Coordinates of C-alpha atoms and ligand atoms in Angstrom, one line a residue:
M20 CA -0.1 0.0 0.1
I21 CA 2.9 2.3 0.8
E22 CA 6.4 2.1 -0.7
V23 CA 9.1 4.6 0.0
R24 CA 12.4 4.5 -1.6
N25 CA 15.6 6.6 -0.7
L26 CA 13.5 9.6 0.7
S27 CA 15.8 12.6 1.7
K28 CA 15.0 16.0 3.1
S29 CA 17.0 18.8 4.4
F30 CA 16.1 22.1 6.0
G31 CA 19.1 24.2 5.2
A32 CA 22.1 22.4 6.2
N33 CA 20.1 20.0 8.7
K34 CA 19.4 16.7 6.9
V35 CA 16.2 15.7 8.5
L36 CA 15.4 12.5 6.6
N37 CA 18.4 10.6 5.3
D38 CA 17.7 8.1 2.5
I39 CA 14.7 6.4 4.1
S40 CA 13.1 3.4 2.5
F41 CA 10.3 1.4 3.8
Q42 CA 7.0 -0.6 2.9
V43 CA 3.6 -0.8 4.4
K44 CA 1.1 -3.5 3.4
E45 CA -2.5 -3.1 2.9
G46 CA -4.4 -3.1 6.3
E47 CA -1.3 -2.7 8.2
V48 CA -1.1 -0.6 11.3
V49 CA 2.4 1.0 11.7
A50 CA 3.6 3.1 14.7
I51 CA 6.4 5.4 14.1
I52 CA 8.3 6.0 17.4
G53 CA 11.4 7.9 18.2
P54 CA 12.9 11.0 20.0
S55 CA 11.9 14.5 19.4
G56 CA 13.5 16.1 16.4
S57 CA 14.2 12.6 14.8
G58 CA 12.1 13.5 11.7
K59 CA 8.9 11.5 12.4
S60 CA 6.6 14.3 11.5
T61 CA 8.7 15.3 8.5
L62 CA 8.6 11.7 7.2
L63 CA 4.8 11.5 7.6
R64 CA 4.2 15.1 6.1
S65 CA 6.4 13.9 3.3
L66 CA 4.1 11.1 2.4
N67 CA 1.3 13.4 1.3
L68 CA 3.6 16.2 0.2
L69 CA 2.8 18.8 3.2
E70 CA 6.7 18.6 3.0
E71 CA 8.4 18.3 -0.2
P72 CA 11.3 15.9 -0.2
D73 CA 14.5 16.6 -1.9
E74 CA 14.7 13.2 -3.3
G75 CA 13.1 9.8 -3.2
V76 CA 10.0 8.0 -4.6
I77 CA 6.8 7.7 -2.9
K78 CA 4.0 5.3 -3.6
V79 CA 0.9 5.3 -1.7
G80 CA -2.1 3.3 -3.0
D81 CA -2.4 3.5 -6.8
V82 CA -0.1 6.4 -7.2
T83 CA 3.7 6.6 -7.5
V84 CA 5.7 9.7 -7.7
D85 CA 9.3 10.7 -8.0
T86 CA 9.7 13.7 -5.7
K87 CA 12.0 15.3 -8.1
L88 CA 9.5 15.4 -10.9
L89 CA 6.5 16.7 -9.1
T90 CA 3.7 18.4 -11.0
H91 CA 0.3 20.0 -10.0
Q92 CA -1.2 16.7 -11.3
N93 CA 0.7 14.1 -9.5
R94 CA 0.9 16.1 -6.3
Y95 CA -3.0 16.2 -6.3
E96 CA -3.3 12.4 -7.2
L97 CA -0.9 11.4 -4.4
R98 CA -2.7 13.5 -1.9
Q99 CA -6.1 11.9 -2.9
Q100 CA -4.7 8.7 -1.7
S101 CA -4.6 9.6 2.1
A102 CA -6.1 11.7 4.8
M103 CA -4.4 13.2 7.7
V104 CA -5.1 13.5 11.6
F105 CA -3.3 16.2 13.2
Q106 CA -2.1 16.7 16.7
H107 CA -4.3 19.9 17.1
F108 CA -7.3 18.5 15.1
N109 CA -7.3 21.4 12.7
L110 CA -11.1 21.5 12.4
F111 CA -13.0 24.5 10.7
K112 CA -14.0 26.5 13.5
N113 CA -16.9 28.3 11.8
K114 CA -18.5 25.0 10.6
T115 CA -20.5 22.5 12.8
V116 CA -19.3 18.9 13.4
L117 CA -21.5 17.6 10.7
E118 CA -20.3 20.3 8.2
N119 CA -16.6 19.6 9.1
V120 CA -17.2 16.0 7.9
T121 CA -19.3 16.6 4.9
L122 CA -17.2 19.4 3.4
A123 CA -14.6 17.2 1.7
L124 CA -17.3 15.0 0.3
T125 CA -19.3 17.7 -1.3
S126 CA -16.2 19.6 -2.5
S127 CA -13.4 17.2 -3.7
K128 CA -15.3 13.8 -3.8
R129 CA -18.3 15.4 -5.5
K130 CA -20.9 13.5 -3.5
T131 CA -24.5 15.1 -3.4
K132 CA -25.7 16.8 -0.2
A133 CA -27.8 13.9 0.6
E134 CA -25.0 11.3 0.2
A135 CA -22.6 13.3 2.1
L136 CA -25.1 13.7 5.0
Q137 CA -25.7 10.0 5.2
I138 CA -22.0 9.2 5.0
A139 CA -21.2 11.8 7.7
E140 CA -23.8 10.8 10.1
D141 CA -23.0 7.2 10.0
L142 CA -19.4 8.1 10.7
L143 CA -20.3 10.3 13.7
E144 CA -22.2 7.6 15.0
Q145 CA -19.2 5.2 14.8
V146 CA -17.1 7.6 16.6
G147 CA -19.8 8.3 19.3
L148 CA -20.7 11.9 18.3
S149 CA -24.2 11.8 16.8
D150 CA -25.4 13.9 19.6
Q151 CA -22.9 16.6 18.9
K152 CA -23.5 17.0 15.2
K153 CA -24.9 20.4 15.3
Q154 CA -22.3 21.9 17.7
Y155 CA -19.3 23.9 16.7
P156 CA -15.7 22.5 17.6
A157 CA -15.2 25.2 20.3
T158 CA -18.0 23.6 22.3
L159 CA -16.5 20.1 22.2
S160 CA -13.7 18.5 24.5
G161 CA -10.4 18.0 22.8
G162 CA -11.0 14.1 22.7
Q163 CA -14.4 14.8 20.9
Q164 CA -12.8 17.2 18.3
Q165 CA -10.1 14.5 17.6
R166 CA -12.8 12.0 17.0
V167 CA -14.5 14.5 14.6
S168 CA -11.3 14.8 12.8
I169 CA -11.1 11.0 12.6
A170 CA -14.5 10.7 11.2
R171 CA -13.6 13.6 8.7
A172 CA -10.4 11.6 7.6
L173 CA -12.5 8.4 7.1
A174 CA -15.2 10.2 5.1
V175 CA -13.1 10.6 2.0
N176 CA -12.4 6.7 2.0
P177 CA -8.7 7.1 1.9
K178 CA -6.5 4.3 1.1
V179 CA -4.3 5.2 4.0
I180 CA -4.7 7.4 7.1
F181 CA -1.7 9.3 8.6
M182 CA -1.9 10.4 12.2
D183 CA 0.7 12.6 13.8
E184 CA 0.6 12.3 17.6
P185 CA -3.3 12.2 17.6
T186 CA -3.4 12.3 21.4
S187 CA -0.6 14.4 22.5
A188 CA -2.5 17.7 22.7
L189 CA -5.3 15.9 24.9
D190 CA -5.7 16.3 28.5
P191 CA -4.6 12.8 29.9
E192 CA -8.2 11.8 30.9
L193 CA -9.2 12.2 27.2
V194 CA -6.4 10.1 25.6
G195 CA -8.2 6.8 26.1
E196 CA -11.3 7.6 24.3
V197 CA -9.3 8.6 21.3
L198 CA -7.0 5.8 21.5
K199 CA -10.0 3.3 21.6
T200 CA -11.5 4.9 18.6
I201 CA -8.1 4.4 16.8
E202 CA -8.1 0.9 17.9
Q203 CA -11.5 0.1 16.6
L204 CA -10.3 1.5 13.3
S205 CA -7.2 -0.8 13.2
K206 CA -9.4 -3.8 13.3
R207 CA -11.1 -2.7 10.1
N208 CA -9.0 -3.2 6.9
I209 CA -7.6 0.4 6.9
T210 CA -4.0 1.1 6.6
L211 CA -2.8 3.4 9.4
V212 CA 0.5 5.0 10.0
I213 CA 0.6 6.7 13.5
V214 CA 3.5 8.7 14.9
T215 CA 2.8 8.3 18.6
H216 CA 4.6 8.5 22.0
E217 CA 2.1 6.1 23.6
M218 CA 4.2 3.1 23.8
K219 CA 1.5 0.7 25.4
F220 CA -0.9 1.7 22.7
A221 CA 1.8 1.0 19.8
K222 CA 2.6 -2.4 21.5
K223 CA -1.0 -3.4 21.4
V224 CA -2.5 -2.0 18.2
A225 CA 0.3 -1.7 15.8
D226 CA 1.4 -4.7 13.5
K227 CA 4.8 -3.0 13.0
I228 CA 7.0 -0.6 14.8
V229 CA 9.3 1.7 13.2
F230 CA 12.0 3.3 15.3
M231 CA 13.7 6.5 13.9
N232 CA 16.5 8.5 15.2
N233 CA 18.5 11.3 13.5
G234 CA 16.5 10.9 10.1
V235 CA 17.1 7.4 9.6
I236 CA 15.0 4.3 10.4
V237 CA 17.3 2.5 13.1
E238 CA 15.0 -0.7 13.2
S239 CA 11.7 -1.9 12.5
G240 CA 9.7 -5.1 13.1
A241 CA 6.9 -6.7 15.2
P242 CA 6.1 -4.9 18.4
E243 CA 7.1 -8.0 20.5
A244 CA 10.5 -7.9 18.7
V245 CA 11.2 -4.2 18.8
F246 CA 10.0 -3.7 22.4
S247 CA 11.2 -6.9 24.1
Q248 CA 14.4 -7.7 22.2
P249 CA 15.4 -4.5 20.4
K250 CA 18.6 -5.2 18.1
E251 CA 20.2 -1.7 18.3
E252 CA 21.6 0.0 21.4
R253 CA 19.8 3.2 20.2
T254 CA 16.5 1.5 20.5
R255 CA 17.2 0.1 23.8
K256 CA 18.2 3.6 25.1
F257 CA 15.0 5.3 23.7
L258 CA 12.7 2.5 25.2
L259 CA 14.3 2.8 28.5
S260 CA 13.8 6.7 28.5
T261 CA 10.1 6.3 27.6
R262 CA 9.3 3.7 30.4
E263 CA 9.5 6.2 33.2
D264 CA 7.1 8.6 31.1
A265 CA 4.7 5.8 30.6
T266 CA 2.5 7.0 33.3
L267 CA -0.8 7.0 31.1
E268 CA -2.8 3.9 31.6
Y269 CA -4.5 2.8 28.4
V270 CA -7.3 0.5 29.5
I271 CA -9.8 -1.2 26.9
Ligands
ATP17 N1 9.6 23.7 8.5 C1 11.0 23.6 9.2 N2 11.9 24.3 9.1 C2 13.3 23.9 9.5 N3 13.4 23.0 10.3 C3 12.5 22.1 10.6 C4 11.1 22.3 9.9 N4 10.5 21.3 10.3 C5 11.3 20.4 11.0 N5 12.4 20.8 10.9 C6 13.5 20.3 11.8 O1 13.5 19.0 11.4 C7 14.0 18.1 12.4 C8 12.9 17.0 12.5 O2 11.7 17.5 12.9 P1 10.3 16.8 13.1 O3 9.3 17.6 13.4 O4 10.2 15.9 11.8 O5 10.7 15.8 14.3 P2 9.8 14.8 15.1 O6 10.4 13.4 15.1 O7 8.4 14.9 14.6 O8 9.9 15.4 16.6 P3 8.7 15.5 17.9 O9 8.6 14.2 18.4 O10 9.1 16.7 18.6 O11 7.4 15.9 17.1 C9 14.1 19.0 13.6 O12 15.4 19.2 13.9 C10 13.4 20.2 13.3 O13 13.9 21.2 13.8
MG18 MG1 6.6 15.5 15.4

């Protein structure tokens, strides 16, 4: 579903992604972990060209682009393959919950108003927000806003959903409801790539863990392997450093 070859990106003299290659299979849930500044967000944002890499080939779903040969057309086509969930939700403040979800359907997916309403109401029910559909984002809790943004991402029926620290802007007591929603998604055949600091969640929900440091993938593999028997010293050190922070209980 995703194939990245030799992706590199610098900001000035700072090489943030250094010749990264990896693959994600259809339906796989991948958690990207790593220290602050290691390039996780830049990698994710590169996959839908919110950041433009200097070099490399990106395939998402049916579309392959060489990042040195970007055009208006292939940029658009690549972006159409995925949807993104951001740390700070990025909902439209002047639109209701329902309008936030229907907007992409009536504009870029060319659904009729009635079709868009049907899809949006169904998705809002799935994320437990039917009762809030007429409200504006500012009147919702952070956890509810993030669940709206997950419904919005699902609405366009993307091949892949990217999530960049979907719970790190939330108050601790709201993290669980969003992680549960993501876990429910992970059980469907949706390909998910999630940057997260929630190690327990990553261990439980991901099929594959990717550990990044200094712009490279240091190691990747099944959660049991990476968490219990990391091959690389750098991974071991990182996991030890997160253990003390792992105070958030994630209970299903
Ligand atoms: N727009 C930008 N301009 C210049 N430098 C940037 C830009 N975006 C990111 N960087 C730099 O790139 C490096 C990687 O940043 P990135 O945001 O990808 O890290 P991260 O792994 O997501 O970190 P965190 O866990 O803190 O979110 C950092 O050194 C950062 O300062
Ligand atoms: Mg980041």
